[in-house]
mmCIF file of C-alpha atoms in Angstrom:
data_model
loop_
_atom_site.group_PDB
_atom_site.id
_atom_site.type_symbol
_atom_site.label_atom_id
_atom_site.label_comp_id
_atom_site.label_asym_id
_atom_site.label_seq_id
_atom_site.Cartn_x
_atom_site.Cartn_y
_atom_site.Cartn_z
ATOM 1 C CA MET V 1 0.192 -0.108 0.059
ATOM 2 C CA PRO V 2 1.676 3.374 -0.645
ATOM 3 C CA ASP V 3 2.975 5.840 2.304
ATOM 4 C CA SER V 4 0.098 8.405 3.598
ATOM 5 C CA PRO V 5 0.361 11.608 1.658
ATOM 6 C CA ILE V 6 0.353 12.975 5.297
ATOM 7 C CA THR V 7 3.090 14.437 6.054
ATOM 8 C CA ALA V 8 3.242 15.570 10.249
ATOM 9 C CA THR V 9 4.808 19.113 11.310
ATOM 10 C CA VAL V 10 5.730 17.090 15.234
ATOM 11 C CA ASP V 11 8.030 14.803 16.460
ATOM 12 C CA TYR V 12 5.962 12.183 18.196
ATOM 13 C CA HIS V 13 8.794 10.482 19.781
ATOM 14 C CA ARG V 14 11.029 13.620 21.032
ATOM 15 C CA ASP V 15 10.115 15.026 24.646
ATOM 16 C CA GLY V 16 8.433 18.366 25.749
ATOM 17 C CA VAL V 17 5.438 19.293 24.278
ATOM 18 C CA GLN V 18 5.022 20.577 20.273
ATOM 19 C CA HIS V 19 2.200 22.526 18.689
ATOM 20 C CA GLY V 20 1.751 21.641 14.821
ATOM 21 C CA PHE V 21 0.285 20.053 11.332
ATOM 22 C CA LEU V 22 -1.164 16.972 10.235
ATOM 23 C CA LYS V 23 -0.583 18.541 6.681
ATOM 24 C CA LEU V 24 -1.952 16.988 3.705
ATOM 25 C CA PRO V 25 -1.788 17.943 0.373
ATOM 26 C CA HIS V 26 -4.962 19.655 -1.562
ATOM 27 C CA SER V 27 -5.589 21.411 -4.774
ATOM 28 C CA HIS V 28 -8.507 23.087 -5.361
ATOM 29 C CA ASP V 29 -9.222 26.026 -6.482
ATOM 30 C CA ASP V 30 -7.558 28.914 -4.296
ATOM 31 C CA SER V 31 -5.270 27.373 -4.371
ATOM 32 C CA ALA V 32 -3.097 24.866 -6.559
ATOM 33 C CA TRP V 33 -0.780 23.449 -4.069
ATOM 34 C CA GLY V 34 -2.844 23.646 -1.093
ATOM 35 C CA SER V 35 -2.882 21.871 2.297
ATOM 36 C CA LEU V 36 -5.597 20.724 4.441
ATOM 37 C CA MET V 37 -3.091 22.152 8.122
ATOM 38 C CA ILE V 38 -4.726 19.267 11.341
ATOM 39 C CA PRO V 39 -4.269 21.131 14.308
ATOM 40 C CA ILE V 40 -2.610 18.483 16.544
ATOM 41 C CA THR V 41 -0.550 19.063 19.670
ATOM 42 C CA VAL V 42 1.835 16.295 21.254
ATOM 43 C CA VAL V 43 3.447 16.429 25.030
ATOM 44 C CA ARG V 44 5.323 13.007 25.820
ATOM 45 C CA ASN V 45 7.871 13.391 28.863
ATOM 46 C CA GLY V 46 9.629 10.114 28.461
ATOM 47 C CA GLU V 47 9.132 6.626 28.617
ATOM 48 C CA GLY V 48 5.483 4.702 29.122
ATOM 49 C CA PRO V 49 2.004 4.707 27.722
ATOM 50 C CA THR V 50 0.422 6.797 24.695
ATOM 51 C CA ALA V 51 -3.236 8.436 25.170
ATOM 52 C CA LEU V 52 -4.378 8.774 21.606
ATOM 53 C CA LEU V 53 -7.262 11.409 22.502
ATOM 54 C CA THR V 54 -9.385 13.002 19.415
ATOM 55 C CA GLY V 55 -12.919 15.288 18.647
ATOM 56 C CA GLY V 56 -14.185 16.181 15.599
ATOM 57 C CA ASN V 57 -14.652 13.426 14.638
ATOM 58 C CA HIS V 58 -18.104 15.007 13.084
ATOM 59 C CA GLY V 59 -17.956 18.792 12.807
ATOM 60 C CA ASP V 60 -20.644 19.754 15.000
ATOM 61 C CA GLU V 61 -19.894 17.530 17.477
ATOM 62 C CA TYR V 62 -18.579 20.774 20.079
ATOM 63 C CA GLU V 63 -17.357 19.272 23.954
ATOM 64 C CA GLY V 64 -14.578 17.374 22.109
ATOM 65 C CA ILE V 65 -13.426 20.132 19.674
ATOM 66 C CA THR V 66 -13.278 22.076 23.005
ATOM 67 C CA ALA V 67 -12.321 20.169 25.925
ATOM 68 C CA LEU V 68 -9.434 18.433 23.636
ATOM 69 C CA LEU V 69 -8.468 22.028 22.647
ATOM 70 C CA LYS V 70 -8.690 23.735 26.287
ATOM 71 C CA LEU V 71 -6.509 20.540 27.409
ATOM 72 C CA ALA V 72 -3.267 21.108 24.708
ATOM 73 C CA GLY V 73 -2.979 24.481 25.794
ATOM 74 C CA ARG V 74 -2.612 23.571 29.201
ATOM 75 C CA LEU V 75 -0.897 20.653 29.483
ATOM 76 C CA ARG V 76 3.003 20.417 30.348
ATOM 77 C CA ALA V 77 5.513 17.765 29.412
ATOM 78 C CA GLU V 78 6.263 16.877 32.978
ATOM 79 C CA ASP V 79 3.129 16.536 34.460
ATOM 80 C CA ILE V 80 2.968 13.381 32.911
ATOM 81 C CA THR V 81 4.760 10.136 32.095
ATOM 82 C CA GLY V 82 4.243 8.825 28.795
ATOM 83 C CA ARG V 83 2.858 10.846 25.913
ATOM 84 C CA VAL V 84 -0.007 12.030 24.773
ATOM 85 C CA ILE V 85 -1.497 12.677 20.806
ATOM 86 C CA ILE V 86 -4.348 14.804 21.246
ATOM 87 C CA VAL V 87 -6.119 16.031 17.789
ATOM 88 C CA PRO V 88 -9.083 18.410 18.608
ATOM 89 C CA MET V 89 -10.957 18.618 14.970
ATOM 90 C CA MET V 90 -9.455 14.629 13.039
ATOM 91 C CA ASN V 91 -12.088 15.742 10.058
ATOM 92 C CA HIS V 92 -11.090 19.082 10.402
ATOM 93 C CA PRO V 93 -13.229 20.554 7.055
ATOM 94 C CA ALA V 94 -16.372 19.544 8.506
ATOM 95 C CA ALA V 95 -15.315 21.031 11.926
ATOM 96 C CA LEU V 96 -15.228 25.057 10.535
ATOM 97 C CA ASN V 97 -17.971 23.940 8.383
ATOM 98 C CA GLY V 98 -20.221 23.300 11.128
ATOM 99 C CA THR V 99 -21.353 20.118 9.611
ATOM 100 C CA ARG V 100 -20.829 16.414 10.404
ATOM 101 C CA THR V 101 -19.801 15.815 6.852
ATOM 102 C CA SER V 102 -17.161 16.419 5.153
ATOM 103 C CA PRO V 103 -17.913 20.172 3.217
ATOM 104 C CA ILE V 104 -14.952 19.293 0.629
ATOM 105 C CA ASP V 105 -15.773 16.180 -0.739
ATOM 106 C CA LYS V 106 -19.688 14.655 1.822
ATOM 107 C CA GLY V 107 -17.047 12.631 3.250
ATOM 108 C CA ASN V 108 -18.228 10.968 6.924
ATOM 109 C CA LEU V 109 -15.385 10.043 8.760
ATOM 110 C CA ASN V 110 -15.936 7.576 11.012
ATOM 111 C CA ARG V 111 -17.928 5.715 8.395
ATOM 112 C CA ALA V 112 -14.460 5.850 6.345
ATOM 113 C CA PHE V 113 -12.092 3.578 7.953
ATOM 114 C CA PRO V 114 -9.129 1.246 7.571
ATOM 115 C CA GLY V 115 -9.383 4.853 4.429
ATOM 116 C CA SER V 116 -6.971 4.905 1.421
ATOM 117 C CA PRO V 117 -4.628 6.362 0.985
ATOM 118 C CA THR V 118 -5.211 7.270 -2.709
ATOM 119 C CA GLY V 119 -8.901 7.917 -2.081
ATOM 120 C CA THR V 120 -10.654 10.963 -1.011
ATOM 121 C CA LEU V 121 -9.282 13.473 1.190
ATOM 122 C CA THR V 122 -11.665 11.986 4.153
ATOM 123 C CA GLN V 123 -10.682 8.958 2.824
ATOM 124 C CA ARG V 124 -6.863 9.527 2.933
ATOM 125 C CA ILE V 125 -7.505 11.797 6.924
ATOM 126 C CA ALA V 126 -8.939 7.987 7.411
ATOM 127 C CA ASP V 127 -5.619 6.017 6.739
ATOM 128 C CA TYR V 128 -3.327 8.269 7.969
ATOM 129 C CA PHE V 129 -4.935 7.625 11.803
ATOM 130 C CA THR V 130 -5.449 4.076 10.966
ATOM 131 C CA ARG V 131 -1.563 3.267 10.009
ATOM 132 C CA TYR V 132 0.311 6.099 11.832
ATOM 133 C CA LEU V 133 -1.598 6.900 14.595
ATOM 134 C CA VAL V 134 -3.559 4.371 16.019
ATOM 135 C CA PRO V 135 -0.114 2.019 16.349
ATOM 136 C CA LEU V 136 1.739 4.354 18.958
ATOM 137 C CA CYS V 137 -1.667 4.306 20.459
ATOM 138 C CA ASP V 138 -1.725 2.479 24.126
ATOM 139 C CA LEU V 139 -5.219 3.676 24.647
ATOM 140 C CA ALA V 140 -7.781 5.808 21.937
ATOM 141 C CA LEU V 141 -10.715 8.547 23.444
ATOM 142 C CA ASP V 142 -12.521 9.652 20.950
ATOM 143 C CA VAL V 143 -14.718 12.043 22.536
ATOM 144 C CA HIS V 144 -18.731 12.867 20.844
ATOM 145 C CA SER V 145 -21.751 14.126 21.271
ATOM 146 C CA GLY V 146 -25.174 14.348 18.643
ATOM 147 C CA GLY V 147 -24.791 16.837 16.972
ATOM 148 C CA ARG V 148 -27.175 19.023 15.651
ATOM 149 C CA THR V 149 -28.947 16.330 15.145
ATOM 150 C CA LEU V 150 -29.276 14.255 17.674
ATOM 151 C CA ASP V 151 -29.368 14.920 21.571
ATOM 152 C CA LEU V 152 -28.154 12.243 24.219
ATOM 153 C CA LEU V 153 -27.871 11.315 27.854
ATOM 154 C CA PRO V 154 -24.686 12.417 28.381
ATOM 155 C CA PHE V 155 -22.701 8.305 28.566
ATOM 156 C CA ALA V 156 -19.165 6.633 27.990
ATOM 157 C CA ALA V 157 -19.302 3.099 25.710
ATOM 158 C CA THR V 158 -17.436 0.397 24.817
ATOM 159 C CA HIS V 159 -18.313 -2.918 22.623
ATOM 160 C CA ARG V 160 -18.943 -6.689 22.950
ATOM 161 C CA LEU V 161 -15.861 -8.515 21.764
ATOM 162 C CA GLU V 162 -15.025 -11.058 21.110
ATOM 163 C CA ASP V 163 -11.316 -10.784 22.818
ATOM 164 C CA GLU V 164 -13.137 -11.083 26.514
ATOM 165 C CA ASP V 165 -9.438 -9.462 27.795
ATOM 166 C CA LEU V 166 -9.920 -6.472 25.338
ATOM 167 C CA ALA V 167 -12.772 -5.974 26.149
ATOM 168 C CA ARG V 168 -12.732 -6.301 29.716
ATOM 169 C CA ARG V 169 -9.797 -3.621 29.846
ATOM 170 C CA CYS V 170 -12.292 -1.280 27.199
ATOM 171 C CA LEU V 171 -15.427 -2.070 29.813
ATOM 172 C CA GLU V 172 -12.454 -0.740 32.560
ATOM 173 C CA GLY V 173 -11.472 3.117 30.682
ATOM 174 C CA ALA V 174 -15.484 3.795 29.600
ATOM 175 C CA LEU V 175 -15.444 3.672 33.634
ATOM 176 C CA ALA V 176 -12.588 5.567 34.568
ATOM 177 C CA PHE V 177 -14.179 8.513 32.243
ATOM 178 C CA GLY V 178 -16.961 8.819 35.022
ATOM 179 C CA ALA V 179 -19.881 9.279 32.724
ATOM 180 C CA PRO V 180 -23.748 9.259 34.033
ATOM 181 C CA ASN V 181 -23.827 6.183 32.155
ATOM 182 C CA THR V 182 -21.681 3.391 30.397
ATOM 183 C CA LEU V 183 -23.201 2.176 28.041
ATOM 184 C CA LEU V 184 -22.160 -1.196 25.933
ATOM 185 C CA MET V 185 -23.137 -0.460 21.901
ATOM 186 C CA ALA V 186 -24.490 -2.304 18.807
ATOM 187 C CA GLU V 187 -23.673 0.241 16.582
ATOM 188 C CA LEU V 188 -24.675 0.862 13.665
ATOM 189 C CA GLU V 189 -22.732 0.327 10.361
ATOM 190 C CA GLY V 190 -19.297 -0.594 12.402
ATOM 191 C CA ALA V 191 -17.101 -2.307 10.173
ATOM 192 C CA ALA V 192 -16.773 1.605 9.159
ATOM 193 C CA LEU V 193 -16.337 3.302 12.480
ATOM 194 C CA TYR V 194 -12.987 4.464 14.071
ATOM 195 C CA ASP V 195 -14.106 2.153 16.898
ATOM 196 C CA THR V 196 -13.729 -1.546 14.980
ATOM 197 C CA VAL V 197 -10.048 0.633 13.555
ATOM 198 C CA VAL V 198 -8.512 1.250 17.157
ATOM 199 C CA GLU V 199 -9.784 -2.668 18.781
ATOM 200 C CA ALA V 200 -8.666 -4.247 15.961
ATOM 201 C CA GLN V 201 -5.248 -3.542 16.581
ATOM 202 C CA GLY V 202 -5.476 -4.576 19.585
ATOM 203 C CA LYS V 203 -5.992 -1.074 21.160
ATOM 204 C CA VAL V 204 -8.157 0.317 24.626
ATOM 205 C CA PHE V 205 -10.936 2.229 22.791
ATOM 206 C CA ILE V 206 -14.000 4.711 24.772
ATOM 207 C CA SER V 207 -15.840 5.961 22.715
ATOM 208 C CA THR V 208 -18.975 9.373 24.262
ATOM 209 C CA GLU V 209 -21.964 10.468 23.579
ATOM 210 C CA LEU V 210 -22.056 14.000 25.435
ATOM 211 C CA ARG V 211 -25.307 15.634 25.009
ATOM 212 C CA GLY V 212 -25.212 17.528 21.244
ATOM 213 C CA GLY V 213 -28.481 20.122 19.391
ATOM 214 C CA GLY V 214 -25.313 21.436 17.891
ATOM 215 C CA THR V 215 -23.782 23.225 20.783
ATOM 216 C CA SER V 216 -22.597 22.320 24.131
ATOM 217 C CA THR V 217 -23.781 23.475 27.670
ATOM 218 C CA PRO V 218 -21.344 24.435 30.797
ATOM 219 C CA GLU V 219 -21.984 21.166 32.173
ATOM 220 C CA SER V 220 -20.726 18.928 28.819
ATOM 221 C CA VAL V 221 -18.051 20.196 28.422
ATOM 222 C CA ALA V 222 -16.991 19.740 32.205
ATOM 223 C CA LEU V 223 -17.814 16.541 31.920
ATOM 224 C CA ALA V 224 -16.228 16.377 28.837
ATOM 225 C CA GLU V 225 -12.845 18.106 30.522
ATOM 226 C CA GLN V 226 -12.754 15.892 34.251
ATOM 227 C CA GLY V 227 -13.366 13.127 31.638
ATOM 228 C CA VAL V 228 -10.348 13.243 29.571
ATOM 229 C CA GLU V 229 -8.687 13.855 32.311
ATOM 230 C CA ASN V 230 -10.200 10.860 34.357
ATOM 231 C CA VAL V 231 -8.746 8.230 31.442
ATOM 232 C CA LEU V 232 -5.268 9.837 31.712
ATOM 233 C CA ARG V 233 -5.674 9.523 34.882
ATOM 234 C CA HIS V 234 -6.474 5.636 34.706
ATOM 235 C CA ALA V 235 -3.822 4.545 31.577
ATOM 236 C CA GLY V 236 -1.264 5.783 34.176
ATOM 237 C CA ILE V 237 -0.043 9.823 32.390
ATOM 238 C CA LEU V 238 -1.653 11.850 34.485
ATOM 239 C CA ALA V 239 -1.024 11.903 38.590
ATOM 240 C CA GLY V 240 -3.767 10.072 40.585
ATOM 241 C CA GLU V 241 -6.561 8.108 40.584
ATOM 242 C CA PRO V 242 -9.837 9.496 38.420
ATOM 243 C CA GLN V 243 -12.101 11.264 40.110
ATOM 244 C CA ALA V 244 -15.543 9.447 38.408
ATOM 245 C CA GLY V 245 -18.823 8.790 40.595
ATOM 246 C CA PRO V 246 -21.390 6.317 40.221
ATOM 247 C CA THR V 247 -22.640 5.652 36.592
ATOM 248 C CA ARG V 248 -25.930 3.889 35.745
ATOM 249 C CA MET V 249 -24.695 0.568 33.045
ATOM 250 C CA LEU V 250 -27.182 -0.035 29.812
ATOM 251 C CA GLU V 251 -26.841 -1.646 26.707
ATOM 252 C CA ILE V 252 -28.267 -0.743 23.485
ATOM 253 C CA PRO V 253 -28.377 -4.355 22.365
ATOM 254 C CA ASP V 254 -28.835 -4.366 18.442
ATOM 255 C CA ALA V 255 -30.110 -2.632 15.930
ATOM 256 C CA ALA V 256 -33.619 -3.146 16.664
ATOM 257 C CA HIS V 257 -33.326 0.043 19.709
ATOM 258 C CA TYR V 258 -32.389 2.438 16.955
ATOM 259 C CA LEU V 259 -36.632 3.873 15.850
ATOM 260 C CA GLN V 260 -36.776 4.812 12.267
ATOM 261 C CA SER V 261 -39.054 7.061 11.328
ATOM 262 C CA GLU V 262 -41.222 5.996 8.624
ATOM 263 C CA HIS V 263 -43.149 9.523 7.774
ATOM 264 C CA ALA V 264 -41.635 12.676 7.138
ATOM 265 C CA GLY V 265 -42.941 15.944 8.597
ATOM 266 C CA LEU V 266 -43.207 17.101 11.610
ATOM 267 C CA LEU V 267 -41.727 15.284 15.196
ATOM 268 C CA GLU V 268 -43.583 15.427 18.262
ATOM 269 C CA PHE V 269 -43.117 13.006 21.008
ATOM 270 C CA ALA V 270 -44.595 11.632 24.127
ATOM 271 C CA VAL V 271 -41.590 10.918 26.373
ATOM 272 C CA HIS V 272 -39.027 12.654 27.799
ATOM 273 C CA LEU V 273 -34.844 11.946 27.446
ATOM 274 C CA GLY V 274 -34.492 9.708 30.680
ATOM 275 C CA ASP V 275 -37.658 9.055 30.065
ATOM 276 C CA PRO V 276 -38.265 4.448 30.833
ATOM 277 C CA VAL V 277 -40.368 3.137 28.470
ATOM 278 C CA ARG V 278 -42.288 -0.194 28.292
ATOM 279 C CA ALA V 279 -42.847 -1.987 25.013
ATOM 280 C CA GLY V 280 -46.669 -0.621 23.496
ATOM 281 C CA ASP V 281 -46.016 3.115 24.655
ATOM 282 C CA LEU V 282 -46.836 6.176 22.830
ATOM 283 C CA ILE V 283 -43.665 7.779 22.347
ATOM 284 C CA ALA V 284 -43.738 9.950 19.373
ATOM 285 C CA ARG V 285 -46.371 11.303 16.663
ATOM 286 C CA VAL V 286 -45.197 12.417 12.847
ATOM 287 C CA HIS V 287 -47.971 15.105 11.500
ATOM 288 C CA SER V 288 -48.836 15.988 8.163
ATOM 289 C CA LEU V 289 -47.035 19.010 7.189
ATOM 290 C CA GLU V 290 -49.075 18.900 3.011
ATOM 291 C CA ARG V 291 -52.969 18.433 4.113
ATOM 292 C CA THR V 292 -54.647 18.879 7.500
ATOM 293 C CA GLY V 293 -57.222 17.156 8.532
ATOM 294 C CA VAL V 294 -54.699 13.974 8.865
ATOM 295 C CA ALA V 295 -53.833 11.831 11.908
ATOM 296 C CA PRO V 296 -50.423 11.769 12.935
ATOM 297 C CA ALA V 297 -48.258 8.674 12.631
ATOM 298 C CA GLU V 298 -47.718 6.933 15.755
ATOM 299 C CA TYR V 299 -44.742 5.668 16.322
ATOM 300 C CA ARG V 300 -44.326 3.164 19.980
ATOM 301 C CA ALA V 301 -42.228 1.234 21.975
ATOM 302 C CA PRO V 302 -41.532 -2.284 20.669
ATOM 303 C CA VAL V 303 -39.320 -3.248 23.776
ATOM 304 C CA ASP V 304 -38.374 -2.182 27.308
ATOM 305 C CA GLY V 305 -36.353 0.562 27.517
ATOM 306 C CA LEU V 306 -34.826 4.178 28.451
ATOM 307 C CA LEU V 307 -34.743 6.795 25.729
ATOM 308 C CA ILE V 308 -31.425 7.671 26.083
ATOM 309 C CA GLY V 309 -31.923 9.732 22.500
ATOM 310 C CA ARG V 310 -34.134 11.316 20.775
ATOM 311 C CA ARG V 311 -33.724 13.498 17.095
ATOM 312 C CA HIS V 312 -33.388 17.382 18.162
ATOM 313 C CA PRO V 313 -35.089 18.760 15.495
ATOM 314 C CA ALA V 314 -38.384 18.586 15.287
ATOM 315 C CA ARG V 315 -38.895 18.435 11.227
ATOM 316 C CA ILE V 316 -38.293 14.572 10.384
ATOM 317 C CA SER V 317 -37.336 12.881 6.670
ATOM 318 C CA LEU V 318 -38.344 9.020 5.533
ATOM 319 C CA GLY V 319 -35.312 7.013 7.100
ATOM 320 C CA ASP V 320 -34.616 9.638 10.152
ATOM 321 C CA THR V 321 -33.551 8.090 13.571
ATOM 322 C CA PHE V 322 -35.855 9.804 15.080
ATOM 323 C CA ALA V 323 -35.576 7.461 18.914
ATOM 324 C CA VAL V 324 -31.949 5.222 20.951
ATOM 325 C CA LEU V 325 -33.245 3.700 23.467
ATOM 326 C CA ALA V 326 -31.000 1.166 25.131
ATOM 327 C CA VAL V 327 -31.900 -1.658 28.421
ATOM 328 C CA PRO V 328 -30.452 -1.408 32.005
ATOM 329 C CA LEU V 329 -27.859 -4.240 32.852
ATOM 330 C CA ASP V 330 -26.556 -5.335 36.973
ATOM 331 C CA ALA V 331 -23.959 -2.509 37.205
ATOM 332 C CA SER V 332 -21.932 -7.109 38.365
#
């Protein structure tokens, strides 16, 4: 496979604090020999574990971007043992545009893995992470939230894995993050996710969802900041123990717990985010915007569960996920 076209202006093996870029050549109408410049910070202090911290995998998810920009500005080499690689905006074009996907190629980075060094710009970014950054790390934390279209109860997440030892270490990392909820997730389109690439290389992977709606709050940013520091303490990179409070164990066991609309129109919820529901309970209605006198389509819970995620905009189209249900797990 060809080398990546991306070059780094930082030295991953040099002690100290470095702020630089991942440079990806991008020739376009306004810059014939231009480059995408993806900000990166590397903090290293001798031998020890490496944490790869990322945000902005989707460009409209702001908690991770904010927390990691702040961390990059304050973390000092003498604070740590080992190495911290910080990429606050993995899909930098999307972050600049405030959109889930790249405005250049419409690429959804978290559906582009493992990527390709000769593919679209988004696929080239994915390839660099797959072949160059993930191999450097022992632990990867990717901070997500719901973006413009979803609102989610804040949680840290991992997955059920065939490798039981890796599954245990990933769950320990997710618990260390310290979110109010900790989830085992069955993912949609799992084969193309960053998560899968990291886990396939035997590295600890932790993900989050920290509210959404295309904004952030003091509470959601504080949770992201505390969670990032907790993970670094858990890894032994920062001194001290994680400051994690109680968490509720939940699972999204399969695709049936993601509810998609079969109608377009105006979405009306009958329950609140975080409410428990029983199978058959009314969750939402979709009202026609085409004519009056038409009864709304009703959507009911297919299973018992907890409404852990909901669509944020009231306008809904055919195929949009409008509700995500999780089921409680025994804490043991």
